[in-house]
Short mmCIF file of C-alpha atoms in Angstrom, two decimals:
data_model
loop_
_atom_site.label_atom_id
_atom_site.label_comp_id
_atom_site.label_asym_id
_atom_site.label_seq_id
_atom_site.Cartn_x
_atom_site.Cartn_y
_atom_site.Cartn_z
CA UNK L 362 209.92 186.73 50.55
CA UNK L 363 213.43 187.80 51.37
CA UNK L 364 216.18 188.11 48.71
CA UNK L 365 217.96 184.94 47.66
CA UNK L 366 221.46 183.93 49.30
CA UNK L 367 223.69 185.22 46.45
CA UNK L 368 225.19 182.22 45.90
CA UNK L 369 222.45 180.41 44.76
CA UNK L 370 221.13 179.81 41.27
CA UNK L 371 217.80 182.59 42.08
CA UNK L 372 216.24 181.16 38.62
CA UNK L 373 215.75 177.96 40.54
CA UNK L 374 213.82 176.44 42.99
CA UNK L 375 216.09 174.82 45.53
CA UNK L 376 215.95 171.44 47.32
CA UNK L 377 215.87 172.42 50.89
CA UNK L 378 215.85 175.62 53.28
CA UNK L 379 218.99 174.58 54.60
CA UNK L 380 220.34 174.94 51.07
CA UNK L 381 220.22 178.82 52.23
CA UNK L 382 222.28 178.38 54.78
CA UNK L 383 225.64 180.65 54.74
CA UNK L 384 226.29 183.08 51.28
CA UNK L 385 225.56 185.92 53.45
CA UNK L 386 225.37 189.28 52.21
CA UNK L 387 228.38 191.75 53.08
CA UNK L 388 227.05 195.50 54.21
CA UNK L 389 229.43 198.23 53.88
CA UNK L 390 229.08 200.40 56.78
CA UNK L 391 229.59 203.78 54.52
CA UNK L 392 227.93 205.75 57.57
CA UNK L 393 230.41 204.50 60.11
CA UNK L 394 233.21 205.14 57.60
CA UNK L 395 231.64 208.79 57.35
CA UNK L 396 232.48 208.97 61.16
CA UNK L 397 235.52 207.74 61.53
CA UNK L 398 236.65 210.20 59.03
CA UNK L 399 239.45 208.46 57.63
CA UNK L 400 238.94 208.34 53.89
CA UNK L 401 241.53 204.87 53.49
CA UNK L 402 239.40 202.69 55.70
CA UNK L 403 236.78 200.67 54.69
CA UNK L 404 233.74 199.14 56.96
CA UNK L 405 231.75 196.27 56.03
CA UNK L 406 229.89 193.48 58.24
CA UNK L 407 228.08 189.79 57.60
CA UNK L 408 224.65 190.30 58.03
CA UNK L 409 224.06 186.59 59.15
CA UNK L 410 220.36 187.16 60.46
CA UNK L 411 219.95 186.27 56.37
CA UNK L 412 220.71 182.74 56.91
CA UNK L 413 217.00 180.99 57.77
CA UNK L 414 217.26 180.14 61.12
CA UNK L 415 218.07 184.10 61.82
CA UNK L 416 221.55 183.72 63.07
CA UNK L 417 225.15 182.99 62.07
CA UNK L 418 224.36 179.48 64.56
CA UNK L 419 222.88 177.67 61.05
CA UNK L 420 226.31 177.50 59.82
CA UNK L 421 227.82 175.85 62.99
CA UNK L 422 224.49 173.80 63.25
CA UNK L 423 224.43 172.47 60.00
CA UNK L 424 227.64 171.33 59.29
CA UNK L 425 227.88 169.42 62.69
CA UNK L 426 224.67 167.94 61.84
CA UNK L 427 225.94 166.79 57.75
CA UNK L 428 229.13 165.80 59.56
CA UNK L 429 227.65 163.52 62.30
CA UNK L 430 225.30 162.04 59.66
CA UNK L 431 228.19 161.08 57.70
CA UNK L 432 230.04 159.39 60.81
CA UNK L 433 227.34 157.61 61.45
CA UNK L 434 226.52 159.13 65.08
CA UNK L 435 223.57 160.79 64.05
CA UNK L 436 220.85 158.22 62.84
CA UNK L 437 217.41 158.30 62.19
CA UNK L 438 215.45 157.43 65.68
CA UNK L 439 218.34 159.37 67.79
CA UNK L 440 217.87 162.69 69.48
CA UNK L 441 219.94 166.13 68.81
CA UNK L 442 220.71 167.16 71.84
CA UNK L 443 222.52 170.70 72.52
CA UNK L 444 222.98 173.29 75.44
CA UNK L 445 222.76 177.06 74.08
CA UNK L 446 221.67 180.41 74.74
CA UNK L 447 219.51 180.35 71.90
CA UNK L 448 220.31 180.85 68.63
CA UNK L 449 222.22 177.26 68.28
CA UNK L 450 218.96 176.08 69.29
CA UNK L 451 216.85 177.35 67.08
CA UNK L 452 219.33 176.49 64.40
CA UNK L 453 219.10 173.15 65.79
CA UNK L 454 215.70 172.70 66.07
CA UNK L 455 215.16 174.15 62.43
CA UNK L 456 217.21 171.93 61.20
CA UNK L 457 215.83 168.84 62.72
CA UNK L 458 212.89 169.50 61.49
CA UNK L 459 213.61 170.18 58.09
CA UNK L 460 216.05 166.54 58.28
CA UNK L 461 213.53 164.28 60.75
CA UNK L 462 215.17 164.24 63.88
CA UNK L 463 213.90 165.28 67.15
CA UNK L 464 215.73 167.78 68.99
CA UNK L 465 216.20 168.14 72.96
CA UNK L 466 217.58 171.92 73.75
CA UNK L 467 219.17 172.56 77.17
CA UNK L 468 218.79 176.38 77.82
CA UNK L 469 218.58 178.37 81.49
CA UNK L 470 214.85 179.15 82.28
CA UNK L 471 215.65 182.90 81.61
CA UNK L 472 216.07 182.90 78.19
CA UNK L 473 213.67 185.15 76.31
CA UNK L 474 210.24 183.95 75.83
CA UNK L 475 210.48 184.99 71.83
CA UNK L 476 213.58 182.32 71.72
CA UNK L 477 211.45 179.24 73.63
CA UNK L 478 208.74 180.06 71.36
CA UNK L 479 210.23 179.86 68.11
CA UNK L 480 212.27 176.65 69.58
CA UNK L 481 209.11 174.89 70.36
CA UNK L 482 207.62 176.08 66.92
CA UNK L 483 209.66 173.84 65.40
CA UNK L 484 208.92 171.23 67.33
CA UNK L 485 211.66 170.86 69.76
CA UNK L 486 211.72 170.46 73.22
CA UNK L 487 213.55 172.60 75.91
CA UNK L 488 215.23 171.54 79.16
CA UNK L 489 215.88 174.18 81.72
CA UNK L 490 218.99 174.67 83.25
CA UNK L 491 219.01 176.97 86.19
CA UNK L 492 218.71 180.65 85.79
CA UNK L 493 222.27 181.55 88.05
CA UNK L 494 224.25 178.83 86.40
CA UNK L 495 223.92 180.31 82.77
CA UNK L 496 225.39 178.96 79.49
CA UNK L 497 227.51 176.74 81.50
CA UNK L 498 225.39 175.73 83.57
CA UNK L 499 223.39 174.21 81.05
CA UNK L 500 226.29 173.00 78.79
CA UNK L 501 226.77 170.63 82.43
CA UNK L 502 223.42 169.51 82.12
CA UNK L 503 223.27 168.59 78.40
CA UNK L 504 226.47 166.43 79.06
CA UNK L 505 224.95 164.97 82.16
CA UNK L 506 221.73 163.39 79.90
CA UNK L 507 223.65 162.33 77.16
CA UNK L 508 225.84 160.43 79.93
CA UNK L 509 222.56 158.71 81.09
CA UNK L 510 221.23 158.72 77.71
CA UNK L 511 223.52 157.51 75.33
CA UNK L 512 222.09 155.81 73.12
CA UNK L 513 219.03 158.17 72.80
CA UNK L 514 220.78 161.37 72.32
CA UNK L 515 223.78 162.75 69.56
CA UNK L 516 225.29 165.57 71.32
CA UNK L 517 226.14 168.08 68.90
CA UNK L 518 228.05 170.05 71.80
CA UNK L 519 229.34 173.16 70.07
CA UNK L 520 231.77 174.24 72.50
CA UNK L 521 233.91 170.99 71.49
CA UNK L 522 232.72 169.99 68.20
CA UNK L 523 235.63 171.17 65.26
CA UNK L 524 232.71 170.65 63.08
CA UNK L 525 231.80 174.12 64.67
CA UNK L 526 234.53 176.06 63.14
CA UNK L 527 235.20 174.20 60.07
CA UNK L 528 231.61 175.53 58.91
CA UNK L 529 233.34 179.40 59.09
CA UNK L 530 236.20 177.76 57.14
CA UNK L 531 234.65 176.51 54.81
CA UNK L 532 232.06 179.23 54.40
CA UNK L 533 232.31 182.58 56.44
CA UNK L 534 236.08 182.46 55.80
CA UNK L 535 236.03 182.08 52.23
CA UNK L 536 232.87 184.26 51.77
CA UNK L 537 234.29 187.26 53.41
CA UNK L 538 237.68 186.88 50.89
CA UNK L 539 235.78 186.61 48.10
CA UNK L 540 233.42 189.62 48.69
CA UNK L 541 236.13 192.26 49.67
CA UNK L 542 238.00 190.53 46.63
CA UNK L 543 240.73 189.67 49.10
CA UNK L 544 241.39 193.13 50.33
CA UNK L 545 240.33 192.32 53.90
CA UNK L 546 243.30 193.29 56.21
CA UNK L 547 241.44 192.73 59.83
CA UNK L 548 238.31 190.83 60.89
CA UNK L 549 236.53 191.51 64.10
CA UNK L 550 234.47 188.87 65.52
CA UNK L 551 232.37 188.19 68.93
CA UNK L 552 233.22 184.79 70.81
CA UNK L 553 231.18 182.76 72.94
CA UNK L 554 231.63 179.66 70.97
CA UNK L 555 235.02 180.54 69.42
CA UNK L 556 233.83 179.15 66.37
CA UNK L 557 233.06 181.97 64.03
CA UNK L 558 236.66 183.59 65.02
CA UNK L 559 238.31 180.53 64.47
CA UNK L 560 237.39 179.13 61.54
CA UNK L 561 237.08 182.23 59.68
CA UNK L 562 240.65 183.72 61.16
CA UNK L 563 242.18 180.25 60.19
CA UNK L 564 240.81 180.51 56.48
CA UNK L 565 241.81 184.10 56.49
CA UNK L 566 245.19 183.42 57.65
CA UNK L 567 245.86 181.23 54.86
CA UNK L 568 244.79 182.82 52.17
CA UNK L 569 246.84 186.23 54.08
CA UNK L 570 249.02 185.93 56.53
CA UNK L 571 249.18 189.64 57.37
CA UNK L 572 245.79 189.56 58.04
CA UNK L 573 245.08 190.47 61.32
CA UNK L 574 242.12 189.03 63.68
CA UNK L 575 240.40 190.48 66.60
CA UNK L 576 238.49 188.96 69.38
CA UNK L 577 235.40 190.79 71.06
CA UNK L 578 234.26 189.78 74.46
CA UNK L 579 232.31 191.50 77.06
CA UNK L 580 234.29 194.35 79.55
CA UNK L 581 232.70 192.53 82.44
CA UNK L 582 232.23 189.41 84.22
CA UNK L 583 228.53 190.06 84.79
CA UNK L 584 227.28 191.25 81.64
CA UNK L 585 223.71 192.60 79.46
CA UNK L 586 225.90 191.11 76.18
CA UNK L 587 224.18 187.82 74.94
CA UNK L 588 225.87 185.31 73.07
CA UNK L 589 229.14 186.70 73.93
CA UNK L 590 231.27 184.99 77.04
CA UNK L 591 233.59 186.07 79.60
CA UNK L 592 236.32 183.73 79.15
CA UNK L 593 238.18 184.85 82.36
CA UNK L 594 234.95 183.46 84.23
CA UNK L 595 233.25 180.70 82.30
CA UNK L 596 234.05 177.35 81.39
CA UNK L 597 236.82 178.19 78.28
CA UNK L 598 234.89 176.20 74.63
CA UNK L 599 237.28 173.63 73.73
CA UNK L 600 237.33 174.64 70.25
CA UNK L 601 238.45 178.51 70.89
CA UNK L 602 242.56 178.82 71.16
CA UNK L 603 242.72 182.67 73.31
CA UNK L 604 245.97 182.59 71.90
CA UNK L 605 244.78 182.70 68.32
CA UNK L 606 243.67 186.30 67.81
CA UNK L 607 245.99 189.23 67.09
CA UNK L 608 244.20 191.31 69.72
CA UNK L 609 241.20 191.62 72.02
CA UNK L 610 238.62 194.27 72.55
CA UNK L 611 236.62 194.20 75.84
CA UNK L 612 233.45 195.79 75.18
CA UNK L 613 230.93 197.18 78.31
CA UNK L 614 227.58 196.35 78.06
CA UNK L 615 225.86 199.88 77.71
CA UNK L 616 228.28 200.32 74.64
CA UNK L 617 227.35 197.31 72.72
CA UNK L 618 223.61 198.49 73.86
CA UNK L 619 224.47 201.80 72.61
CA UNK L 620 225.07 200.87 69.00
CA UNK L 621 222.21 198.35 68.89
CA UNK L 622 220.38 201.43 69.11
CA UNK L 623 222.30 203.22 66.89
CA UNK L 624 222.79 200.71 63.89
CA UNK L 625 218.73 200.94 63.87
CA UNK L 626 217.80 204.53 63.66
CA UNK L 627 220.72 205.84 62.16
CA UNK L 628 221.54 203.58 59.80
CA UNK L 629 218.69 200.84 59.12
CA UNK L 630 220.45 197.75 60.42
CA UNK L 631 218.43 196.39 63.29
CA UNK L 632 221.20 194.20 64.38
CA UNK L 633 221.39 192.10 67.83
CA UNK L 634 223.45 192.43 71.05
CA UNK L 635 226.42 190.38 70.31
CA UNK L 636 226.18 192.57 67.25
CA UNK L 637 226.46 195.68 68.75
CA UNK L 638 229.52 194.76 70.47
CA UNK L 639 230.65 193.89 67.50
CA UNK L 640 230.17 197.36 65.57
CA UNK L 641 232.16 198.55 68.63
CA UNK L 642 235.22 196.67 68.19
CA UNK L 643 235.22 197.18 64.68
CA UNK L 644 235.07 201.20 65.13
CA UNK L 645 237.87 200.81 67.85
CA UNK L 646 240.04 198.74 65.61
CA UNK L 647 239.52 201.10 62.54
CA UNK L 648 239.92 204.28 64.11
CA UNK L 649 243.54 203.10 64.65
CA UNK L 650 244.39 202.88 61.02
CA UNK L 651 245.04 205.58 58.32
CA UNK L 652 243.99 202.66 55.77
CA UNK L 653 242.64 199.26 55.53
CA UNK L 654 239.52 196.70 55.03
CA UNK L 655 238.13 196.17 58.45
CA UNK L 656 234.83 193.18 58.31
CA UNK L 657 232.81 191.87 61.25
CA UNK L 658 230.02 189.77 61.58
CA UNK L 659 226.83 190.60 62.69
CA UNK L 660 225.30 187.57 64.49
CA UNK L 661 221.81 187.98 64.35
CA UNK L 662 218.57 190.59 64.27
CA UNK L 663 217.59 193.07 66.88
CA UNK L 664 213.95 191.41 66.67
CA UNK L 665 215.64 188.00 69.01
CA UNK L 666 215.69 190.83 71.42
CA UNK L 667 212.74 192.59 72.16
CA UNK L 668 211.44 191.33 75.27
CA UNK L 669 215.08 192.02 76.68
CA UNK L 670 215.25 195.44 78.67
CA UNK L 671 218.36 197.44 77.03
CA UNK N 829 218.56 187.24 106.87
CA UNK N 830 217.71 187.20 103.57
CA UNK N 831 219.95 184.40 101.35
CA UNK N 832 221.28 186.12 98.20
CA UNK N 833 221.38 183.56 95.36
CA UNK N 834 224.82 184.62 93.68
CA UNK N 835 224.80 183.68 90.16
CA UNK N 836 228.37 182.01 88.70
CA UNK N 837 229.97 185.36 87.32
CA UNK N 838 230.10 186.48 90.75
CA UNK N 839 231.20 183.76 92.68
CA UNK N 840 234.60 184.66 92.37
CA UNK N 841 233.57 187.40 95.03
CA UNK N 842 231.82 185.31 97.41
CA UNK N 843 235.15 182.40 97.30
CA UNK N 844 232.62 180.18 95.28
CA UNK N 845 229.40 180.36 97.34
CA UNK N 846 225.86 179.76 95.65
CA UNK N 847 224.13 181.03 98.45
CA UNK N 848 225.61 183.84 101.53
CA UNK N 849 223.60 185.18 104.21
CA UNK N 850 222.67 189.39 104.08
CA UNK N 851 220.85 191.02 106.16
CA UNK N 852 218.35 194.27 105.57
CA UNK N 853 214.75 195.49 105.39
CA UNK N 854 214.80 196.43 101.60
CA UNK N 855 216.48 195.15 98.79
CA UNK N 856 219.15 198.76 98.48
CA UNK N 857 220.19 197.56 102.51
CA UNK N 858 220.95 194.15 101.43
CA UNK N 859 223.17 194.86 98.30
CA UNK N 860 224.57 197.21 100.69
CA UNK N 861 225.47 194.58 103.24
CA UNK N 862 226.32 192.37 100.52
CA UNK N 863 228.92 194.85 99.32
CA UNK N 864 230.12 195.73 103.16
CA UNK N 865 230.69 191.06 103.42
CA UNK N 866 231.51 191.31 99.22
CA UNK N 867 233.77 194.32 98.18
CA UNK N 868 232.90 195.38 94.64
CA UNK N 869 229.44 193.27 94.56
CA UNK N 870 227.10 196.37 94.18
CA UNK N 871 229.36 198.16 91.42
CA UNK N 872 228.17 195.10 89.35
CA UNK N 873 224.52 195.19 90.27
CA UNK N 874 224.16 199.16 90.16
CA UNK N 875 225.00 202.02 87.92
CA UNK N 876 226.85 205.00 89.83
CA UNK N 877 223.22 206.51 90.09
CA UNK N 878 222.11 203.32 92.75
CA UNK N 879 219.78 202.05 90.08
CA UNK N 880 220.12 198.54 89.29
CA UNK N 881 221.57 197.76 86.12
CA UNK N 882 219.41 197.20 82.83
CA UNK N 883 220.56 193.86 82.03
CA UNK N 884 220.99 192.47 85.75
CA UNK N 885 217.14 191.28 87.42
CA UNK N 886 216.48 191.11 90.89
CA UNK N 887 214.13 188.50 92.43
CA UNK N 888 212.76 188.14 95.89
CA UNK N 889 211.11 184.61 95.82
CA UNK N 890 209.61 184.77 92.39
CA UNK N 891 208.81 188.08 91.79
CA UNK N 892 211.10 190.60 90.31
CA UNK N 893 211.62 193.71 91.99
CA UNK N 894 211.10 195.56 88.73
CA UNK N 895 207.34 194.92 89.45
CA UNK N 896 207.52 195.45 93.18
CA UNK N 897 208.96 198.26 94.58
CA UNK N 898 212.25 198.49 93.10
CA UNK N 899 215.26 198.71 95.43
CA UNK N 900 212.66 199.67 97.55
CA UNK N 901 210.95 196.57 97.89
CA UNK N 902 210.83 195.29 101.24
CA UNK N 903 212.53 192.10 102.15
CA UNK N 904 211.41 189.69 105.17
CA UNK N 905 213.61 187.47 106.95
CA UNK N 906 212.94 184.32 105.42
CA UNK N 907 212.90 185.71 102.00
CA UNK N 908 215.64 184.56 98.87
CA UNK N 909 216.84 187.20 97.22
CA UNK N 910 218.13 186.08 93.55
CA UNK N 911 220.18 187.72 91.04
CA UNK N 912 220.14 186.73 87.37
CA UNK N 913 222.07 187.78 84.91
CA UNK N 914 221.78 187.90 81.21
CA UNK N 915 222.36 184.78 79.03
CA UNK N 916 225.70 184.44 77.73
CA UNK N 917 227.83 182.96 74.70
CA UNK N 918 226.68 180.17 72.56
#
């Protein structure tokens, strides 16, 4: 059994495994600091792969899912319905489960077999989209049968649902300012939803305006990075403002690859793609400072990954 | 003539095209016809070495060229070449 979120009452059983979802724990990095080699910066990431589902996507997930519930567009008898390149499904399909709803996930046919299996293990049921089309091309899809299918299907739809980022302002945001006991003065994040950066920038930003926030997207337009998207050359989420962060770092693919590697054998964090881009940025952002709190988030576990060649 | 499947992140080089006609007797001669027609396409299918890049797979029909003969792998005419990409954001 793995430890209990920390901001649960651990002397209790709780109601629900979604009640587990967010109250991540924060990692210093104290090896990274070691190599940077400035003594007034500090290194710390989320390790979201705590949440159940695996991946920072239960946050998104289940507040779009509590908010449509309280709407009233997501009743008993009506299908989830989502486009993703994983993780939001199985988030998605975890959660339906756990609630009673069925779930439809819209995903292109080369997504890794480890991420259709644990999909279907929860009972859902996956659409292909086609394999050249990617994340967008499946996001056109997912719209296209909830046009025909309206009354069957609630489209979460991630890319445009504030629900999205208000779950990393309500929780990432005020998580990560309460564990660095509001000493935080930059936050790195990966985008391919926009949401985590977002929310968690906004709630940042408010508590500290001086805090500054940094995007992380992938160097290329064809790219090994999953979960991360090219803005310049995909359909832009409706959710993410590119105008919002401070700065950007463009991260190549062998990079974020490189520190996958590295987070796992040199310092025990077997961390995912998205999250190795992640590390990256952070390093490049801290090695710029003689002092300061620098936090990113770690989406998810290296184990999503192992049928992937990198 | 082989017809190269372009996936969406590259489309910008081929002015939007899903499909474009290449011509060549292994896979290496038709990125390298695709690049001749497509400045710039095989710097984001290979590494400086001429391999083909980790995260980028390579299809003739169905079969992926990983399990064939590589960039050696013979292509008829008739045959669809595809390239997939990894899965991005979201």
């Amino acid at each position: 059994m793995g430890k209990p979120a920390p901001g649960l009452d651990n002397c209790r059983a709780c109601e629900s495994v979604l009640d587990y979802v967010g109250n991540t724990p924060l990692i210093r990095l104290k090896g990274l600091e070691s190599e940077i080699g400035r003594p007034g910066v500090e290194l710390y990431a989320k390790a979201e792969w705590f949440n159940p589902g695996g991946s920072v996507k239960d946050r998104a997930a289940l507040l779009i899912v509590e908010d449509a519930e309280r709407a009233g567009l997501l009743t008993q008898g009506k299908t989830i319905l989502e486009s993703t390149s994983g993780n939001t499904g199985i988030a998605l399909a975890m959660i339906g489960a756990a609630r009673g709803y069925k779930v439809d996930i819209v995903m292109p046919s080369n997504a890794s077999e480890e991420r259709k299996q644990i999909i279907e293990s929860y009972g859902a049921r996956i659409i292909y989209s086609s394999p050249l089309e990617g994340t967008d091309g499946a996001q056109r899809l997912a719209h296209r049968l909830c046009s025909e299918n309206p009354k069957k299907y609630f489209y979460s739809n991630q890319y445009g649902n504030d629900s999205n980022w208000r779950a990393h302002y309500e929780g990432t945001g005020v998580e990560v300012y309460s564990q660095t006991r509001g000493r935080i003065t930059h936050f790195v994040a990966g985008v391919g939803t926009g949401g985590t950066i977002m929310g968690t920038g906004r709630r940042l930003k408010e508590y500290n305006a001086d805090i500054k926030v940094i995007a992380v997207g992938p160097a290329e337009s064809l790219h090994g990075i999953e979960g991360l998207k090219h803005m310049a050359t995909s359909i832009k989420p409706a959710i993410y403002d590119e105008d919002f962060p401070d700065a950007k770092v463009s991260v190549p693919t062998n990079e974020a690859h490189k520190w996958v590697h590295r987070m796992a054998k040199e310092h025990g964090l077997f961390i995912g793609l998205s999250g190795g881009a992640a590390i990256h940025g952070a390093l490049k952002v801290a090695r710029k400072l003689s002092c300061g709190v620098v936090v990113t988030v770690l989406p998810d576990t290296g184990a999503r990954y192992l049928s992937v060649r990198f | 003539m082989t017809t190269v499947r372009i996936p969406t992140p590259l489309r910008r080089f081929t002015n939007g095209a899903e499909d474009v006609p290449a011509t060549g007797a292994t896979v290496a001669e038709v990125i390298e016809d695709l690049d001749r027609n497509y400045a710039g396409m095989k710097a984001r299918l290979c590494e400086s070495d001429g391999n083909v890049r980790r995260f980028v797979n390579i299809y003739i029909n169905d079969e992926d060229i990983r399990f064939l003969q590589q960039l050696q792998t013979p292509v008829r005419d008739g045959d669809e070449l595809s390239i997939i990409p990894a899965i991005a954001g979201g």
